[in-house]
């Protein structure tokens, strides 16, 4: 067997924390309530490790959750931010979107350190490990750590760190998505900017590859597209509610855009017939190229010793230092030091095993004439009223 067998987590003794409280949600499911500065809040279910609420300082809900959502296994909660792992959609042999979204996660009281903004006080760490049943359908041992945090300005961020804990040295591959459901006033009033001219796979046309037009994306019918190598910032502009969601992703190359529209909405048991008008999924993802993760091993005493002896012997042959460096690289290559602290590709385990998503809601209005974000420049401001465009002054919002 490739992976270490483990039993489902024992019922957790939930401890009170100064950063969050644990309350019961529908069907008695435990949820963690994070309270940020100025009255912002977020709710995370242990079932699925799923964020199901994100409210701004006016108490307005920013995520969509269906009124028909079923809060009972094996169904994933329809809305919020389901975690699709170890498979996105039907890109593999597992159930659609993998099993992480309908498993019970536990609170991780002792997570490995993660560089954080000291201003972030409200956060919770969850962890998912496979049960014996999971190992039968996906024979790989892993640890999936998720941190959900509320920033000082009410921004929501999710950081995922995945470790391959296979004991037999086998790597594994997976696809992934933060299946984020945004709440919007009316889908016909929404446009998505940042995905213009991108290549995409159209799930409604047998995953065929197309190139998006130069205009921002608007919605008039069902959409189910995987944008490839999408920029790290994407904006969802809701004209009617006068608000813009700015989504920043790291470590995840793709972005899925999904709205089921009327026919599919009617076919879904856990989704209201007209609810497609009030939601839009924009999902940071890794779909086209599965991520391969080697097992993480720490360097043990004997390995270090072997390495040192080898280096000394090698040096004694007086070969140039550059060869030593090459040798060190080859010897250390199987061991990963990355400790999941960087979304960048790790040169040892050759994978990015940390995915970060942060979302900010900023009000859009006449005062905001042009939005300039790092990495994405908004050349078009067609969404601004004519009068606003005529005002000569320019206020630029630069994301720090
Ligand atoms: O009904 P599910 O399993 O939650 O999936 C909803 C949708 O999720 C999207 O991410 C997929 O691109 C769609 O193809 C899918 O229909």
PDB file of C-alpha atoms in Angstrom, residues 71-261:
ATOM      1  CA  UNK A  71     -26.082  20.786   4.965  1.00  0.00           C
ATOM      2  CA  UNK A  72     -25.738  17.024   5.195  1.00  0.00           C
ATOM      3  CA  UNK A  73     -23.174  14.519   3.960  1.00  0.00           C
ATOM      4  CA  UNK A  74     -22.577  13.337   1.289  1.00  0.00           C
ATOM      5  CA  UNK A  75     -23.742  16.499  -0.476  1.00  0.00           C
ATOM      6  CA  UNK A  76     -21.319  19.431  -0.518  1.00  0.00           C
ATOM      7  CA  UNK A  77     -22.795  22.735   0.654  1.00  0.00           C
ATOM      8  CA  UNK A  78     -24.034  24.634  -2.426  1.00  0.00           C
ATOM      9  CA  UNK A  79     -22.308  27.977  -2.149  1.00  0.00           C
ATOM     10  CA  UNK A  80     -19.528  29.733  -0.262  1.00  0.00           C
ATOM     11  CA  UNK A  81     -16.100  28.370  -1.124  1.00  0.00           C
ATOM     12  CA  UNK A  82     -16.004  24.582  -1.556  1.00  0.00           C
ATOM     13  CA  UNK A  83     -12.487  23.117  -1.827  1.00  0.00           C
ATOM     14  CA  UNK A  84     -12.097  20.944  -4.925  1.00  0.00           C
ATOM     15  CA  UNK A  85      -9.335  18.434  -4.150  1.00  0.00           C
ATOM     16  CA  UNK A  86      -7.735  16.105  -5.217  1.00  0.00           C
ATOM     17  CA  UNK A  87      -9.697  16.514  -8.436  1.00  0.00           C
ATOM     18  CA  UNK A  88     -11.326  19.428 -10.144  1.00  0.00           C
ATOM     19  CA  UNK A  89     -14.546  18.634 -12.024  1.00  0.00           C
ATOM     20  CA  UNK A  90     -14.371  15.440 -14.034  1.00  0.00           C
ATOM     21  CA  UNK A  91     -10.610  15.636 -14.664  1.00  0.00           C
ATOM     22  CA  UNK A  92      -9.991  12.175 -13.199  1.00  0.00           C
ATOM     23  CA  UNK A  93     -11.740   9.049 -11.919  1.00  0.00           C
ATOM     24  CA  UNK A  94     -12.958  10.417  -8.594  1.00  0.00           C
ATOM     25  CA  UNK A  95     -16.366  11.913  -7.844  1.00  0.00           C
ATOM     26  CA  UNK A  96     -16.909  15.380  -9.389  1.00  0.00           C
ATOM     27  CA  UNK A  97     -14.620  17.949  -7.670  1.00  0.00           C
ATOM     28  CA  UNK A  98     -12.959  15.323  -5.444  1.00  0.00           C
ATOM     29  CA  UNK A  99     -13.810  14.378  -1.884  1.00  0.00           C
ATOM     30  CA  UNK A 100     -12.307  17.159   0.284  1.00  0.00           C
ATOM     31  CA  UNK A 101     -15.527  19.197   0.043  1.00  0.00           C
ATOM     32  CA  UNK A 102     -17.613  16.511   1.721  1.00  0.00           C
ATOM     33  CA  UNK A 103     -15.255  15.312   4.424  1.00  0.00           C
ATOM     34  CA  UNK A 104     -15.050  16.415   8.022  1.00  0.00           C
ATOM     35  CA  UNK A 105     -11.985  18.603   8.605  1.00  0.00           C
ATOM     36  CA  UNK A 106     -10.603  19.263  12.075  1.00  0.00           C
ATOM     37  CA  UNK A 107      -9.177  22.360  13.693  1.00  0.00           C
ATOM     38  CA  UNK A 108      -5.391  22.282  13.537  1.00  0.00           C
ATOM     39  CA  UNK A 109      -4.168  23.595  16.886  1.00  0.00           C
ATOM     40  CA  UNK A 110      -0.496  23.367  16.039  1.00  0.00           C
ATOM     41  CA  UNK A 111       0.039  24.257  12.368  1.00  0.00           C
ATOM     42  CA  UNK A 112       3.540  24.759  10.978  1.00  0.00           C
ATOM     43  CA  UNK A 113       4.454  28.444  10.973  1.00  0.00           C
ATOM     44  CA  UNK A 114       3.155  30.580   8.147  1.00  0.00           C
ATOM     45  CA  UNK A 115       4.332  34.111   7.432  1.00  0.00           C
ATOM     46  CA  UNK A 116       1.393  36.301   8.355  1.00  0.00           C
ATOM     47  CA  UNK A 117       0.513  39.931   8.450  1.00  0.00           C
ATOM     48  CA  UNK A 118       0.638  40.777  12.198  1.00  0.00           C
ATOM     49  CA  UNK A 119      -2.490  42.911  11.702  1.00  0.00           C
ATOM     50  CA  UNK A 120      -4.492  39.734  10.996  1.00  0.00           C
ATOM     51  CA  UNK A 121      -5.996  38.596  14.277  1.00  0.00           C
ATOM     52  CA  UNK A 122      -8.988  36.556  13.157  1.00  0.00           C
ATOM     53  CA  UNK A 123      -7.996  33.278  11.567  1.00  0.00           C
ATOM     54  CA  UNK A 124      -8.483  29.567  11.937  1.00  0.00           C
ATOM     55  CA  UNK A 125      -6.397  26.604  10.779  1.00  0.00           C
ATOM     56  CA  UNK A 126      -8.058  23.411   9.607  1.00  0.00           C
ATOM     57  CA  UNK A 127      -6.563  20.120   8.518  1.00  0.00           C
ATOM     58  CA  UNK A 128      -7.778  17.178   6.448  1.00  0.00           C
ATOM     59  CA  UNK A 129      -6.089  13.781   6.358  1.00  0.00           C
ATOM     60  CA  UNK A 130      -7.438  10.819   4.376  1.00  0.00           C
ATOM     61  CA  UNK A 131      -9.466   8.135   6.129  1.00  0.00           C
ATOM     62  CA  UNK A 132      -9.097   4.422   5.332  1.00  0.00           C
ATOM     63  CA  UNK A 133     -12.072   4.767   2.995  1.00  0.00           C
ATOM     64  CA  UNK A 134     -10.464   7.718   1.194  1.00  0.00           C
ATOM     65  CA  UNK A 135      -7.253   5.745   0.743  1.00  0.00           C
ATOM     66  CA  UNK A 136      -9.208   3.033  -1.027  1.00  0.00           C
ATOM     67  CA  UNK A 137     -10.448   5.472  -3.679  1.00  0.00           C
ATOM     68  CA  UNK A 138      -7.277   7.616  -3.844  1.00  0.00           C
ATOM     69  CA  UNK A 139      -4.316   5.642  -2.494  1.00  0.00           C
ATOM     70  CA  UNK A 140      -2.204   8.543  -1.344  1.00  0.00           C
ATOM     71  CA  UNK A 141      -1.520   9.809   2.098  1.00  0.00           C
ATOM     72  CA  UNK A 142      -1.633  13.591   2.437  1.00  0.00           C
ATOM     73  CA  UNK A 143      -2.052  16.443   4.871  1.00  0.00           C
ATOM     74  CA  UNK A 144      -4.111  19.361   3.630  1.00  0.00           C
ATOM     75  CA  UNK A 145      -3.854  22.450   5.818  1.00  0.00           C
ATOM     76  CA  UNK A 146      -6.173  25.366   5.264  1.00  0.00           C
ATOM     77  CA  UNK A 147      -5.934  28.747   6.943  1.00  0.00           C
ATOM     78  CA  UNK A 148      -8.923  31.076   6.630  1.00  0.00           C
ATOM     79  CA  UNK A 149      -8.197  34.629   7.737  1.00  0.00           C
ATOM     80  CA  UNK A 150     -10.015  37.943   7.914  1.00  0.00           C
ATOM     81  CA  UNK A 151      -7.749  40.918   7.303  1.00  0.00           C
ATOM     82  CA  UNK A 152      -7.943  44.311   9.032  1.00  0.00           C
ATOM     83  CA  UNK A 153      -9.848  45.777   6.052  1.00  0.00           C
ATOM     84  CA  UNK A 154     -12.292  42.889   5.982  1.00  0.00           C
ATOM     85  CA  UNK A 155     -10.512  41.042   3.172  1.00  0.00           C
ATOM     86  CA  UNK A 156     -10.858  37.285   3.236  1.00  0.00           C
ATOM     87  CA  UNK A 157      -7.906  35.036   2.540  1.00  0.00           C
ATOM     88  CA  UNK A 158      -7.505  31.301   2.187  1.00  0.00           C
ATOM     89  CA  UNK A 159      -4.107  29.611   2.271  1.00  0.00           C
ATOM     90  CA  UNK A 160      -3.828  25.922   1.434  1.00  0.00           C
ATOM     91  CA  UNK A 161      -0.741  23.853   2.116  1.00  0.00           C
ATOM     92  CA  UNK A 162      -0.635  20.292   0.868  1.00  0.00           C
ATOM     93  CA  UNK A 163       1.922  17.659   1.855  1.00  0.00           C
ATOM     94  CA  UNK A 164       2.509  14.292   0.304  1.00  0.00           C
ATOM     95  CA  UNK A 165       2.999  11.966   3.290  1.00  0.00           C
ATOM     96  CA  UNK A 166       3.296   8.728   1.297  1.00  0.00           C
ATOM     97  CA  UNK A 167       5.840   6.573   3.089  1.00  0.00           C
ATOM     98  CA  UNK A 168       6.980   4.662   0.020  1.00  0.00           C
ATOM     99  CA  UNK A 169       8.360   7.707  -1.776  1.00  0.00           C
ATOM    100  CA  UNK A 170       5.629   7.825  -4.433  1.00  0.00           C
ATOM    101  CA  UNK A 171       4.651  11.232  -5.803  1.00  0.00           C
ATOM    102  CA  UNK A 172       0.996  12.071  -6.455  1.00  0.00           C
ATOM    103  CA  UNK A 173      -0.773  14.408  -8.847  1.00  0.00           C
ATOM    104  CA  UNK A 174      -3.930  16.383  -8.295  1.00  0.00           C
ATOM    105  CA  UNK A 175      -6.036  19.195  -9.661  1.00  0.00           C
ATOM    106  CA  UNK A 176      -7.528  21.851  -7.414  1.00  0.00           C
ATOM    107  CA  UNK A 177      -9.921  24.809  -7.158  1.00  0.00           C
ATOM    108  CA  UNK A 178     -11.295  27.277  -4.663  1.00  0.00           C
ATOM    109  CA  UNK A 179     -14.853  27.057  -6.008  1.00  0.00           C
ATOM    110  CA  UNK A 180     -15.803  30.593  -4.965  1.00  0.00           C
ATOM    111  CA  UNK A 181     -19.490  31.572  -5.286  1.00  0.00           C
ATOM    112  CA  UNK A 182     -19.838  35.382  -5.272  1.00  0.00           C
ATOM    113  CA  UNK A 183     -23.140  37.001  -4.450  1.00  0.00           C
ATOM    114  CA  UNK A 184     -24.150  39.452  -7.194  1.00  0.00           C
ATOM    115  CA  UNK A 185     -27.144  41.734  -7.632  1.00  0.00           C
ATOM    116  CA  UNK A 186     -28.108  40.481 -11.085  1.00  0.00           C
ATOM    117  CA  UNK A 187     -25.857  38.447 -13.360  1.00  0.00           C
ATOM    118  CA  UNK A 188     -26.753  40.668 -16.323  1.00  0.00           C
ATOM    119  CA  UNK A 189     -25.251  43.638 -14.418  1.00  0.00           C
ATOM    120  CA  UNK A 190     -21.907  41.961 -13.805  1.00  0.00           C
ATOM    121  CA  UNK A 191     -18.679  41.994 -15.735  1.00  0.00           C
ATOM    122  CA  UNK A 192     -15.406  40.208 -15.105  1.00  0.00           C
ATOM    123  CA  UNK A 193     -12.172  41.963 -15.976  1.00  0.00           C
ATOM    124  CA  UNK A 194      -8.721  40.421 -16.228  1.00  0.00           C
ATOM    125  CA  UNK A 195      -9.573  37.418 -18.404  1.00  0.00           C
ATOM    126  CA  UNK A 196      -9.748  39.226 -21.765  1.00  0.00           C
ATOM    127  CA  UNK A 197      -7.785  37.576 -24.600  1.00  0.00           C
ATOM    128  CA  UNK A 198      -7.067  34.532 -22.428  1.00  0.00           C
ATOM    129  CA  UNK A 199      -7.217  31.001 -23.799  1.00  0.00           C
ATOM    130  CA  UNK A 200      -9.859  28.810 -22.204  1.00  0.00           C
ATOM    131  CA  UNK A 201     -11.249  25.296 -22.261  1.00  0.00           C
ATOM    132  CA  UNK A 202     -15.005  25.335 -22.748  1.00  0.00           C
ATOM    133  CA  UNK A 203     -16.647  22.641 -20.614  1.00  0.00           C
ATOM    134  CA  UNK A 204     -19.859  23.152 -22.583  1.00  0.00           C
ATOM    135  CA  UNK A 205     -18.044  22.249 -25.818  1.00  0.00           C
ATOM    136  CA  UNK A 206     -16.197  19.103 -24.815  1.00  0.00           C
ATOM    137  CA  UNK A 207     -13.288  20.996 -23.175  1.00  0.00           C
ATOM    138  CA  UNK A 208     -12.270  22.433 -26.569  1.00  0.00           C
ATOM    139  CA  UNK A 209      -9.751  25.302 -26.489  1.00  0.00           C
ATOM    140  CA  UNK A 210     -10.786  28.835 -27.544  1.00  0.00           C
ATOM    141  CA  UNK A 211      -9.447  32.371 -27.118  1.00  0.00           C
ATOM    142  CA  UNK A 212     -11.520  34.998 -25.319  1.00  0.00           C
ATOM    143  CA  UNK A 213     -12.382  38.276 -27.044  1.00  0.00           C
ATOM    144  CA  UNK A 214     -10.717  41.519 -26.031  1.00  0.00           C
ATOM    145  CA  UNK A 215     -13.724  42.748 -24.056  1.00  0.00           C
ATOM    146  CA  UNK A 216     -14.488  42.168 -20.412  1.00  0.00           C
ATOM    147  CA  UNK A 217     -16.720  39.152 -19.838  1.00  0.00           C
ATOM    148  CA  UNK A 218     -20.456  39.682 -19.535  1.00  0.00           C
ATOM    149  CA  UNK A 219     -23.145  37.056 -19.008  1.00  0.00           C
ATOM    150  CA  UNK A 220     -26.125  36.244 -21.220  1.00  0.00           C
ATOM    151  CA  UNK A 221     -26.282  32.450 -21.026  1.00  0.00           C
ATOM    152  CA  UNK A 222     -24.733  29.440 -19.306  1.00  0.00           C
ATOM    153  CA  UNK A 223     -20.945  29.690 -18.870  1.00  0.00           C
ATOM    154  CA  UNK A 224     -18.516  26.965 -17.836  1.00  0.00           C
ATOM    155  CA  UNK A 225     -14.974  27.882 -18.875  1.00  0.00           C
ATOM    156  CA  UNK A 226     -11.489  27.145 -17.559  1.00  0.00           C
ATOM    157  CA  UNK A 227      -9.235  30.136 -18.337  1.00  0.00           C
ATOM    158  CA  UNK A 228      -5.638  28.997 -18.695  1.00  0.00           C
ATOM    159  CA  UNK A 229      -2.689  30.835 -17.154  1.00  0.00           C
ATOM    160  CA  UNK A 230      -5.020  33.559 -15.940  1.00  0.00           C
ATOM    161  CA  UNK A 231      -3.516  36.688 -14.336  1.00  0.00           C
ATOM    162  CA  UNK A 232      -3.063  36.784 -10.590  1.00  0.00           C
ATOM    163  CA  UNK A 233      -5.717  39.518 -10.219  1.00  0.00           C
ATOM    164  CA  UNK A 234      -9.267  39.269 -11.482  1.00  0.00           C
ATOM    165  CA  UNK A 235     -12.049  41.775 -10.802  1.00  0.00           C
ATOM    166  CA  UNK A 236     -15.771  41.108 -10.643  1.00  0.00           C
ATOM    167  CA  UNK A 237     -17.637  44.340 -11.089  1.00  0.00           C
ATOM    168  CA  UNK A 238     -21.250  44.535  -9.956  1.00  0.00           C
ATOM    169  CA  UNK A 239     -22.741  47.719 -11.432  1.00  0.00           C
ATOM    170  CA  UNK A 240     -25.986  47.580  -9.541  1.00  0.00           C
ATOM    171  CA  UNK A 241     -24.500  46.990  -6.101  1.00  0.00           C
ATOM    172  CA  UNK A 242     -21.677  49.387  -6.985  1.00  0.00           C
ATOM    173  CA  UNK A 243     -19.046  47.040  -5.708  1.00  0.00           C
ATOM    174  CA  UNK A 244     -15.984  45.327  -7.102  1.00  0.00           C
ATOM    175  CA  UNK A 245     -14.519  42.103  -5.840  1.00  0.00           C
ATOM    176  CA  UNK A 246     -10.789  41.951  -6.389  1.00  0.00           C
ATOM    177  CA  UNK A 247      -9.524  38.431  -6.293  1.00  0.00           C
ATOM    178  CA  UNK A 248      -5.786  37.790  -5.921  1.00  0.00           C
ATOM    179  CA  UNK A 249      -4.467  34.287  -6.460  1.00  0.00           C
ATOM    180  CA  UNK A 250      -1.005  32.806  -5.970  1.00  0.00           C
ATOM    181  CA  UNK A 251       0.230  29.346  -6.920  1.00  0.00           C
ATOM    182  CA  UNK A 252      -2.881  28.628  -9.022  1.00  0.00           C
ATOM    183  CA  UNK A 253      -2.474  29.230 -12.752  1.00  0.00           C
ATOM    184  CA  UNK A 254      -6.056  28.828 -13.979  1.00  0.00           C
ATOM    185  CA  UNK A 255      -9.435  30.406 -13.239  1.00  0.00           C
ATOM    186  CA  UNK A 256     -12.823  28.791 -13.790  1.00  0.00           C
ATOM    187  CA  UNK A 257     -15.897  30.902 -14.511  1.00  0.00           C
ATOM    188  CA  UNK A 258     -19.257  29.197 -14.018  1.00  0.00           C
ATOM    189  CA  UNK A 259     -22.912  30.153 -14.043  1.00  0.00           C
ATOM    190  CA  UNK A 260     -25.463  27.362 -14.629  1.00  0.00           C
ATOM    191  CA  UNK A 261     -28.186  29.663 -16.056  1.00  0.00           C
TER     192      UNK A 261
END
